[in-house]
Coordinates of C-alpha atoms in Angstrom, one line a residue:
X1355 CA 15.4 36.5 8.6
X1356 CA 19.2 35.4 9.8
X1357 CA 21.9 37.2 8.7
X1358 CA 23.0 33.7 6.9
X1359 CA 20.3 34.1 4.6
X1360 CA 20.3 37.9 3.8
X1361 CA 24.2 37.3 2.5
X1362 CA 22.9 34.3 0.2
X1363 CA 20.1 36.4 -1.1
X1364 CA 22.6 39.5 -1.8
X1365 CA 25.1 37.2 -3.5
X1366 CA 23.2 35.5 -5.4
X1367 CA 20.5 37.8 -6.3
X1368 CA 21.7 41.7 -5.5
X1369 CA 18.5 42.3 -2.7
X1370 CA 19.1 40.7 0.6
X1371 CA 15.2 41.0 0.8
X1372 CA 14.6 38.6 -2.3
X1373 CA 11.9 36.3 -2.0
X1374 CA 13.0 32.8 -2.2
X1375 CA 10.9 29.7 -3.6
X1376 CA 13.0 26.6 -2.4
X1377 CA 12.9 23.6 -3.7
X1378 CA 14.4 20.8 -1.7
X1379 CA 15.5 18.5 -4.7
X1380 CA 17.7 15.8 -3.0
X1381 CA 17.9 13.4 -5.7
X1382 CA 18.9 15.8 -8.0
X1383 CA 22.7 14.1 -8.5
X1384 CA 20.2 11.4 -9.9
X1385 CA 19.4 13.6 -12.4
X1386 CA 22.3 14.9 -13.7
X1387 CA 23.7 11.5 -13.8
X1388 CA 21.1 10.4 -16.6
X1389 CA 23.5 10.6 -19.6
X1390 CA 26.8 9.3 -18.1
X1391 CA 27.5 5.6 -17.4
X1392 CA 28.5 4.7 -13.6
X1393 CA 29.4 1.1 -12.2
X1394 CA 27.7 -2.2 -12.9
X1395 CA 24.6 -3.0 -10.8
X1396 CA 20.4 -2.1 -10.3
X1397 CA 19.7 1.5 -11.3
X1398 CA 17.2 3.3 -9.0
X1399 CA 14.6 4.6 -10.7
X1400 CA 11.7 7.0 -9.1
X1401 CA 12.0 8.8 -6.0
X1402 CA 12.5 7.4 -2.3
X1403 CA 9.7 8.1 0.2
X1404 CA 12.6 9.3 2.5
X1405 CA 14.8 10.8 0.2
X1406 CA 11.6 12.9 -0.8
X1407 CA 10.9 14.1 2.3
X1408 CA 14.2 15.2 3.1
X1409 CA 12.7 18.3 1.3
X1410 CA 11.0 19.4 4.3
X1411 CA 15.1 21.2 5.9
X1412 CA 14.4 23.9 3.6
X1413 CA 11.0 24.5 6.1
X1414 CA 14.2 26.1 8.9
X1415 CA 16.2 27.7 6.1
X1416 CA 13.9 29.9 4.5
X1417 CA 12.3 32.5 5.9
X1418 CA 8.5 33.8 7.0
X1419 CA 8.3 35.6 3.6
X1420 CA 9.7 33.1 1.1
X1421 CA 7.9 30.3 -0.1
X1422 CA 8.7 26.1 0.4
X1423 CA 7.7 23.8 -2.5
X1424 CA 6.7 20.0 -1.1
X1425 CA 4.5 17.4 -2.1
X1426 CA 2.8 16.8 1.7
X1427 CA 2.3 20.2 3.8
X1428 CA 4.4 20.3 6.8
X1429 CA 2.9 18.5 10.2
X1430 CA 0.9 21.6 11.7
X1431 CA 2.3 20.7 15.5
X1432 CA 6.1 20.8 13.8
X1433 CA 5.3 24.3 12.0
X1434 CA 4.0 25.4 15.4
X1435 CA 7.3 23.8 17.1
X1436 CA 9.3 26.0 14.7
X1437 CA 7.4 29.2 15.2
X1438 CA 8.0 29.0 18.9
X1439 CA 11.8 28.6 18.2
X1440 CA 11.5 31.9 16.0
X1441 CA 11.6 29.8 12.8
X1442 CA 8.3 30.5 11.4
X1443 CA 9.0 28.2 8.4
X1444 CA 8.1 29.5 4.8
X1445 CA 4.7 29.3 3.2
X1446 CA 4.2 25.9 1.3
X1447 CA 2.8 25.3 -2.0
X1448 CA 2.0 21.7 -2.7
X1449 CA 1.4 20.6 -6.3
X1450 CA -2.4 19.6 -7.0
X1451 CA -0.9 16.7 -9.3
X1452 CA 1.6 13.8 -8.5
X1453 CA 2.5 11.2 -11.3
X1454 CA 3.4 8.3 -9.6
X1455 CA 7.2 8.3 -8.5
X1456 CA 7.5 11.6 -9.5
X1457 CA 10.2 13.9 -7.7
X1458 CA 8.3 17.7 -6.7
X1459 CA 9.5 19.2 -9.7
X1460 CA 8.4 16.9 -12.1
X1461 CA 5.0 17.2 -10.1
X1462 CA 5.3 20.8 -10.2
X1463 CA 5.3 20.7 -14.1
X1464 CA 2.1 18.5 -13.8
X1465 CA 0.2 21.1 -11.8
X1466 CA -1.0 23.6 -14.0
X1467 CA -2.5 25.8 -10.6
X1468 CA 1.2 25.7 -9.2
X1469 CA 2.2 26.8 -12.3
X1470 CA -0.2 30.2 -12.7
X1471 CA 0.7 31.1 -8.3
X1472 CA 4.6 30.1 -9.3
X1473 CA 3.6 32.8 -12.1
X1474 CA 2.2 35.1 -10.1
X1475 CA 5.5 35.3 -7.8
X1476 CA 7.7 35.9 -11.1
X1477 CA 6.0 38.7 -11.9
X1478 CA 6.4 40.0 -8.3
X1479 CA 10.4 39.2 -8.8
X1480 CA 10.7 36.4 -6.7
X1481 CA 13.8 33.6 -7.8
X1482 CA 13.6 29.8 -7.3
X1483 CA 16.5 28.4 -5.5
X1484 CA 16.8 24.5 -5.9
X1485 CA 19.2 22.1 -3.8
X1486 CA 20.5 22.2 -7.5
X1487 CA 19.8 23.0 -10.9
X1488 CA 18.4 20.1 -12.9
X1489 CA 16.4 20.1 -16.5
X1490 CA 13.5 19.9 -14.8
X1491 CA 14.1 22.7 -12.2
X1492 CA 15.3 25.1 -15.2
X1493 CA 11.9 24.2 -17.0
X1494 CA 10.2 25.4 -14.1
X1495 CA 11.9 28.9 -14.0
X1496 CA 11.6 28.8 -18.0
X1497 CA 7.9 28.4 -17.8
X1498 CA 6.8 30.5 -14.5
X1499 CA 8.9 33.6 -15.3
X1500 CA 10.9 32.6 -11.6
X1501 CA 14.5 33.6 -12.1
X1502 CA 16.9 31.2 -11.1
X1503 CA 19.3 31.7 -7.9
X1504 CA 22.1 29.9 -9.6
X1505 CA 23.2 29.0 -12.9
X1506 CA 21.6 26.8 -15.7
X1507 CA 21.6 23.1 -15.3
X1508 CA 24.0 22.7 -18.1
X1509 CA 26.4 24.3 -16.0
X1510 CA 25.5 23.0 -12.4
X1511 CA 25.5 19.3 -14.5
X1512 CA 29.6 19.8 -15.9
X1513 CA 30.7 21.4 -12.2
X1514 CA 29.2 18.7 -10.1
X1515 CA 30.8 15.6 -11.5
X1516 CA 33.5 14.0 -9.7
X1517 CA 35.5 14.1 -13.1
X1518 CA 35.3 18.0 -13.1
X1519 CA 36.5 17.9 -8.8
X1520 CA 39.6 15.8 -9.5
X1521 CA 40.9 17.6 -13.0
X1522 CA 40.0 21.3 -11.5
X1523 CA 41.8 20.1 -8.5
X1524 CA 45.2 18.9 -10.2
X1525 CA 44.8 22.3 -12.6
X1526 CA 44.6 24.6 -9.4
X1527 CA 47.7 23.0 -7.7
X1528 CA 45.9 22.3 -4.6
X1529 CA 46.7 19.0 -2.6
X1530 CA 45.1 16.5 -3.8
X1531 CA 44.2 12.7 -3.2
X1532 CA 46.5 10.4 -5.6
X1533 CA 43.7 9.1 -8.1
X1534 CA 42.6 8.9 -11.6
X1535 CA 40.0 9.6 -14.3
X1536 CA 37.9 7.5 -16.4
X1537 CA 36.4 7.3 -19.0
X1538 CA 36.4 4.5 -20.7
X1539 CA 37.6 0.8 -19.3
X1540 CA 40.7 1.0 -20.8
X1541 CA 41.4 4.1 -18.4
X1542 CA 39.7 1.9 -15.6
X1543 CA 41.7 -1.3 -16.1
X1544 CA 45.2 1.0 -16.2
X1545 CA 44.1 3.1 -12.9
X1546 CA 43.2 -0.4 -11.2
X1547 CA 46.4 -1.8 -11.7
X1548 CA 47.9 1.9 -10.8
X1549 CA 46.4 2.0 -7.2
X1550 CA 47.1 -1.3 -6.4
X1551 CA 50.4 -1.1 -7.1
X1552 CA 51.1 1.3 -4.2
X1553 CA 47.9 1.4 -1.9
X1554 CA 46.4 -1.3 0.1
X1555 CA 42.8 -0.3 -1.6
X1556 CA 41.5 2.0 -4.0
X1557 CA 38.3 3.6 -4.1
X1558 CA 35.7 4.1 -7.3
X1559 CA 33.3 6.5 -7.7
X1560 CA 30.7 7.6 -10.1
X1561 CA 31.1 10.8 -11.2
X1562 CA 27.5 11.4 -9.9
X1563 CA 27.7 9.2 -7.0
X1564 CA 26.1 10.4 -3.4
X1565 CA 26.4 9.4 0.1
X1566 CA 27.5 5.7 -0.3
X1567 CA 25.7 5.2 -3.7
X1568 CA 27.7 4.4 -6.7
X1569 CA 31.3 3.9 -4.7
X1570 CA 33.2 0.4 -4.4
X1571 CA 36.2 -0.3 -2.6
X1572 CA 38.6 -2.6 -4.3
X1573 CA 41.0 -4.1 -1.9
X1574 CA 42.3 -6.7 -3.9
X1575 CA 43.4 -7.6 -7.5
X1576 CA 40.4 -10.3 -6.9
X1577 CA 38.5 -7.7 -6.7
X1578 CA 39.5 -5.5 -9.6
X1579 CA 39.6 -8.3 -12.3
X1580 CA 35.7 -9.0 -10.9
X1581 CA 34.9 -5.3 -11.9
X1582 CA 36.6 -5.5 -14.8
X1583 CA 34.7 -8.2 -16.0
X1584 CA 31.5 -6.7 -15.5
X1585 CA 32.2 -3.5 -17.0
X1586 CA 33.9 -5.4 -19.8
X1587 CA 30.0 -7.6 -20.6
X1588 CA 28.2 -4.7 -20.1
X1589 CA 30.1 -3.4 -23.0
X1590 CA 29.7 -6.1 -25.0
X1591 CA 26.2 -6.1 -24.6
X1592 CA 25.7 -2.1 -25.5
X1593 CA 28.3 -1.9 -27.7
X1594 CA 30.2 1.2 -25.4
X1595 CA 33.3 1.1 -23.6
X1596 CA 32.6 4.6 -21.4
X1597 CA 32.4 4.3 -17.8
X1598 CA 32.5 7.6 -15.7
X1599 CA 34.4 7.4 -12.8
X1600 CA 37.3 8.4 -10.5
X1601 CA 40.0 5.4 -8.9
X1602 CA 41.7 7.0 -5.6
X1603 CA 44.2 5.6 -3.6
X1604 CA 43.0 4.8 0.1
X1605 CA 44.2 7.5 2.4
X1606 CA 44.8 7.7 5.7
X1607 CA 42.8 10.2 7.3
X1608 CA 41.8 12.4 10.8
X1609 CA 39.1 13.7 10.4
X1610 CA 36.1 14.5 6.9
X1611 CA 35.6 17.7 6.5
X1612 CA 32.5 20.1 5.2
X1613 CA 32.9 23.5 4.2
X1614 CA 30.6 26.0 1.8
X1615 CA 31.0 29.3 0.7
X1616 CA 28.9 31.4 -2.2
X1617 CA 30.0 32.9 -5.5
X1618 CA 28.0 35.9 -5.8
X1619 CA 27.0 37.2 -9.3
X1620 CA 29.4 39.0 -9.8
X1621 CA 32.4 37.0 -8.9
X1622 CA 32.9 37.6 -5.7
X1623 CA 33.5 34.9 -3.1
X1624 CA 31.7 34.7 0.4
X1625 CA 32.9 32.0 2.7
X1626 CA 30.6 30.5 4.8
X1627 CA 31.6 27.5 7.4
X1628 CA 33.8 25.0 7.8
X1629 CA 32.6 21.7 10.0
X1630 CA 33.6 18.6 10.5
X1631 CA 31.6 15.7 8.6
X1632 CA 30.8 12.6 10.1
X1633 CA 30.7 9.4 7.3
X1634 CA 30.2 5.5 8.1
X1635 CA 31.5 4.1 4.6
X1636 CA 31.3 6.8 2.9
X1637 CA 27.2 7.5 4.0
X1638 CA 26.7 11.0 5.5
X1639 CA 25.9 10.6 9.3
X1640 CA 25.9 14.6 9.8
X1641 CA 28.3 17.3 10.9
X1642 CA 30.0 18.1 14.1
X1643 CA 31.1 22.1 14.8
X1644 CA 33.4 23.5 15.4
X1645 CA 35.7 21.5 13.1
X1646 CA 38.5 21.6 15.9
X1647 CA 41.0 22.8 13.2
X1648 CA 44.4 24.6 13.6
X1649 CA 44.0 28.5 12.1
X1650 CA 46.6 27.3 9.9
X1651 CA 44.4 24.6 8.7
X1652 CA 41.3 26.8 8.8
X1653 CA 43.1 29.2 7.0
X1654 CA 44.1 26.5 4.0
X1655 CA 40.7 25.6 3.8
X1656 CA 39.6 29.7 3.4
X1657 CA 42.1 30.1 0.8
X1658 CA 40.9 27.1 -1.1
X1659 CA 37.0 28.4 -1.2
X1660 CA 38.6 31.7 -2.8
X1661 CA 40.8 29.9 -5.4
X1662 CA 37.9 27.4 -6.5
X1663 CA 35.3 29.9 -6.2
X1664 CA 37.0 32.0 -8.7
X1665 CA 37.6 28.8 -10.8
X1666 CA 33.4 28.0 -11.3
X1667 CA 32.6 31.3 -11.8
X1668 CA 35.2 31.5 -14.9
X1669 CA 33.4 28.2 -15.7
X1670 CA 30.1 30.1 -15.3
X1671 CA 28.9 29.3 -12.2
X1672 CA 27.6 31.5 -9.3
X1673 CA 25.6 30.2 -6.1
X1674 CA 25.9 28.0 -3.2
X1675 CA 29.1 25.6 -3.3
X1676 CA 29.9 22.9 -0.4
X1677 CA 32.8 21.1 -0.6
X1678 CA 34.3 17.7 0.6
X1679 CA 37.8 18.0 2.1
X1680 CA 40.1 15.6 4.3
X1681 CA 42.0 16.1 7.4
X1682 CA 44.8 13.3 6.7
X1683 CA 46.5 11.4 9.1
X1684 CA 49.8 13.2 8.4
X1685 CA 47.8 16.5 9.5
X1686 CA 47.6 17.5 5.9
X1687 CA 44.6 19.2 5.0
X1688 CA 43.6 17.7 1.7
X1689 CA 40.9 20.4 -0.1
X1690 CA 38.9 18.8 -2.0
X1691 CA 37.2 15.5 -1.7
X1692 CA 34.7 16.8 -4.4
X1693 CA 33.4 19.9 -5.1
X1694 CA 29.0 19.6 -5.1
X1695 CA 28.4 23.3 -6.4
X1696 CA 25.0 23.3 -4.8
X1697 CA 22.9 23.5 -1.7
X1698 CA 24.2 20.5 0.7
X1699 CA 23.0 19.2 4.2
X1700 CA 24.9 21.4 6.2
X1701 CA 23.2 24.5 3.9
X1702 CA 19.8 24.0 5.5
X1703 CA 21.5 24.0 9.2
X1704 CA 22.8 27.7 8.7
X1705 CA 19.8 30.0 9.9
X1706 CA 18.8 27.4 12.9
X1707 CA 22.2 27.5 14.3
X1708 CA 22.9 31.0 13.9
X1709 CA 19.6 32.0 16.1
X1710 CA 20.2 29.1 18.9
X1711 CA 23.9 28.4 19.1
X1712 CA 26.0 30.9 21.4
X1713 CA 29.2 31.9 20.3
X1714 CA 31.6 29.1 21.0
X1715 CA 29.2 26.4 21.7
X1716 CA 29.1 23.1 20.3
X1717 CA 26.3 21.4 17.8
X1718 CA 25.9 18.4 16.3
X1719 CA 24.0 17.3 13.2
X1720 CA 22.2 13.9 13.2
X1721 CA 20.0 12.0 12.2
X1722 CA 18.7 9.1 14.4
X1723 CA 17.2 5.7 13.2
X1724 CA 14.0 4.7 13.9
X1725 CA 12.5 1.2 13.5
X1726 CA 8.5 1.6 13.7
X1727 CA 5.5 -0.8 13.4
X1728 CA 3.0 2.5 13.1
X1729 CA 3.1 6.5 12.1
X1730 CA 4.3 8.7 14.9
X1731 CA 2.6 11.8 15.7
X1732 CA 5.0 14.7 16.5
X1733 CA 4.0 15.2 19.9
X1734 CA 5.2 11.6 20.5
X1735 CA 8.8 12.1 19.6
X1736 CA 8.5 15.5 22.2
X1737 CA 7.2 13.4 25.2
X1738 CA 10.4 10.4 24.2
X1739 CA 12.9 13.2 24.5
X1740 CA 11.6 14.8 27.7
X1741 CA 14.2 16.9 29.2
X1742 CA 16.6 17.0 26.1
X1743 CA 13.2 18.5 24.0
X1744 CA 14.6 21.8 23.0
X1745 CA 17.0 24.3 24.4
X1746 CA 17.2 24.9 28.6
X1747 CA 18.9 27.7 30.0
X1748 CA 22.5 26.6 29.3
X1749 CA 21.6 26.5 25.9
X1750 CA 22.0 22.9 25.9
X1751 CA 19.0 21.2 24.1
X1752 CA 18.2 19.3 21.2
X1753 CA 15.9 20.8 18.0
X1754 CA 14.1 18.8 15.1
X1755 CA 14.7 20.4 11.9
X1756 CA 13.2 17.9 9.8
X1757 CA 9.8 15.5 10.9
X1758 CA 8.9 14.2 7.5
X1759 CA 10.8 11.8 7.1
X1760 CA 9.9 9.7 10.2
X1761 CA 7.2 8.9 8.9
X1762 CA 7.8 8.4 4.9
X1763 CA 7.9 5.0 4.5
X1764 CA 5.0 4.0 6.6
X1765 CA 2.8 3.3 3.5
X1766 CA 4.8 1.5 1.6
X1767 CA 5.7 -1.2 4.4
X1768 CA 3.1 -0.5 6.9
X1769 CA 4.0 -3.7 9.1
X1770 CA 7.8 -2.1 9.7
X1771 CA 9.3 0.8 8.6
X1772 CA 12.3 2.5 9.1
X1773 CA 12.4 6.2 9.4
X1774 CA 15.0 9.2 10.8
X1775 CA 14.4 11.8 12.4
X1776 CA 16.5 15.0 11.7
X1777 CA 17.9 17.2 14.7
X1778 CA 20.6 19.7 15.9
X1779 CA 21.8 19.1 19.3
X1780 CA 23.5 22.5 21.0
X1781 CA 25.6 22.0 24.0
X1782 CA 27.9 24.5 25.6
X1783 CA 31.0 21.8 24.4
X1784 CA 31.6 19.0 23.1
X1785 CA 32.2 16.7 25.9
X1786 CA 28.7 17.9 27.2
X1787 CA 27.4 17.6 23.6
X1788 CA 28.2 14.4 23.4
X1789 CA 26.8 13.4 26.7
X1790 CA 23.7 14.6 25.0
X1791 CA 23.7 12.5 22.2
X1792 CA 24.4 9.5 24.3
X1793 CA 21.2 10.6 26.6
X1794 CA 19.3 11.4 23.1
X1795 CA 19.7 7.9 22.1
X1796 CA 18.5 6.3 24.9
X1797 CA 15.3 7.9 25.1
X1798 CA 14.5 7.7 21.2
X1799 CA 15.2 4.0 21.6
X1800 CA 11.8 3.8 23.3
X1801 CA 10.0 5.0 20.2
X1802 CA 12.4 1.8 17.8
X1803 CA 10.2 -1.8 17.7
X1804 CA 13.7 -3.2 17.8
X1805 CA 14.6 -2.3 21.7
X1806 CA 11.3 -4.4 22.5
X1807 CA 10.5 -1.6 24.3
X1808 CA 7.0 -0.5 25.1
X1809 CA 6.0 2.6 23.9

């Protein structure tokens, strides 16, 4: 077990030995958003195939003796891959039942012979972790004896809005991005004409947005009045004038930033990582470490997981926080983007980097598209990498932390699919790292229908 887990465990449980369930549940933001009314426009309902799958980074977080709940057991030849690393991924429980569109704890709930083993590993004292807390997830707990490794969904729910990141922000006295909360249009229409009074765009956001969903640049009083309008029917036709959203002004920045730490249950504040996050309009791409910060810089970001840390937990939170910061282009570090008290990404990376990185080396977090006319089998994404399959004697290597989702969508459009495929790239530094990628790239490209390559 790393190190990296055995301080989670401790903090958020007292026993670094603690057996973990994990549950993987990336659309819970979906969840939490249920009751509060975002922007105009189709609302997604069920779970995507990909999304879904995503599940499968806890398989490289957890350890031998916790336990990983997914809806489709792990590819044997990638929980081989892993044991060979020295990542012999958790044992997997897979609900017997799946209502259709169902996330895995909803299927959980269905599965009444989940239920009695979940049961079983109460009573032995093991706690269920989730990406976060949702209704759902605190049902589980509340019916299998589990203890939670966090707080109660009521909680996670008020601290993981993007109203909560910007007012906690402004009370704290930390830098923060010029912007506005709103809940209701009238608060919209005034922070509109606010930000584009002095800023050549302004930025909206749900308060339960994620990566790219729910955010809409407005670059123009065109723009604005557009928005306005459709907020304003949508009113007229429910008879409610609440939106929940933030309006920030566009700013200039360097570099997006990434950083966690963990509020332990008894207050205390462990500080994790700092990396450097890598968006394309406002969609997580992955994370890039180190972070190339100044230790002045590192050191304002430190500071800022202490002060907010002790800020949730007098809210009454404890667990896993990450949090969205800025490097601005006036070399300002700006410390909070948004505060998502819960398991992130760059969570799941923590025990594979800690066993394969050297000190001072270089990794890179990616995902890489894949545009397929059939399923891949593991071994076929090994013998497209070829030399760059895993780690040489440099160190230098790339490792798949997540096969799953390759493969998700092949069902549902079995003519042409797109999948990703999950890796860490390790490289003595980044100019060689990046060489990597580039050589990565190329050989995955192979594998895509879209390079016309044969494969």
């Amino acid at each position: 077990m790393s190190s990296y887990l055995r301080m989670m465990k401790k903090a958020v449980t007292g026993d670094p030995d603690t057996v973990f369930v994990f549950l993987c549940n990336f659309e819970v933001e979906r969840d939490w958003a249920e009751n509060y009314i975002g922007l105009p426009g189709p609302q997604v309902s069920g779970t995507d195939e990909t999304v879904q799958r995503m599940e499968e980074l806890g398989a490289l977080l957890g350890a031998e003796s916790d336990f990983l709940l997914v809806q489709n057991p792990l590819d044997s030849s990638f929980r081989d891959y892993a044991a060979a690393l020295g990542l012999t991924p958790p044992t997997e429980l897979v609900p017997e039942k799946r209502p259709e569109g169902a996330g895995t704890a909803a299927a959980v709930l269905s599965s009444p012979q989940l239920l009695a083993r979940l049961r079983e590993l109460g009573e032995g004292g093991a706690y269920l972790i989730p990406m976060g807390t949702s209704p759902e997830v605190q049902k589980i707990a509340e019916e299998t004896g589990l203890r939670l490794a966090g707080a109660g969904a009521d909680i996670a729910e008020k601290v993981n809005s993007k109203i909560y990141s910007r007012r906690v922000t402004e009370e704290l006295g930390l830098r923060s991005i010029a912007g506005r909360c709103c809940e209701n249009i009238g608060e919209l229409a005034d922070a509109l004409d606010w930000g584009l009074a002095d800023s050549p765009a302004v930025i909206v956001k749900e308060a339960y947005g994620v990566s790219g969903r729910g955010l809409i640049v407005i670059d123009s009083p065109k723009k604005a009045d557009r928005l306005l309008r459709m907020v304003r029917r949508r009113a007229a036709q429910s008879g409610s004038d609440r939106i929940d959203v933030v309006v920030e002004r566009f700013l200039a920045k360097k570099a997006d930033l990434n950083y966690q730490f963990v509020i332990g249950r008894d207050g205390s504040v462990h500080f994790d990582f700092v990396k450097q996050a890598l968006t394309e309009n406002g969609v997580h791409k992955g994370h890039l470490m180190p972070a190339g910060l100044t230790p002045q810089h590192s050191a304002e970001i430190e500071q800022a997981a202490h002060t907010i840390g002790a800020r949730l937990f007098a809210d009454g939170f404890f667990g896993v926080v990450g949090v969205d910061a800025i490097l601005g282009a006036d070399d300002l570090i700006y410390p909070v983007l948004e505060i998502n008290a819960r398991l992130n990404m760059s969570s799941y990376q923590g025990s594979v980097i800690e066993l394969l990185a050297p000190s001072g080396s270089a990794v890179l977090a990616k995902h890489y598209p894949l545009r397929l006319d059939r399923p891949l089998a593991f071994e076929d994404i090994r013998t497209a990498l070829g030399p760059y399959d895993g780690l040489d004697e440099d160190a230098t290597g790339l490792v798949i932390n997540c096969f799953g989702t390759v493969n998700a969508q092949a069902h549902v459009s079995p003519a042409g699919f797109d999948g990703r495929l999950y890796t860490l790239l390790f490289a003595p530094d980044k100019e060689r790292l990046l060489q990597l990628d580039t050589a990565a790239t190329e050989r995955l490209a192979c594998l895509s229908t879209k390079e016309g390559a044969s494969r």
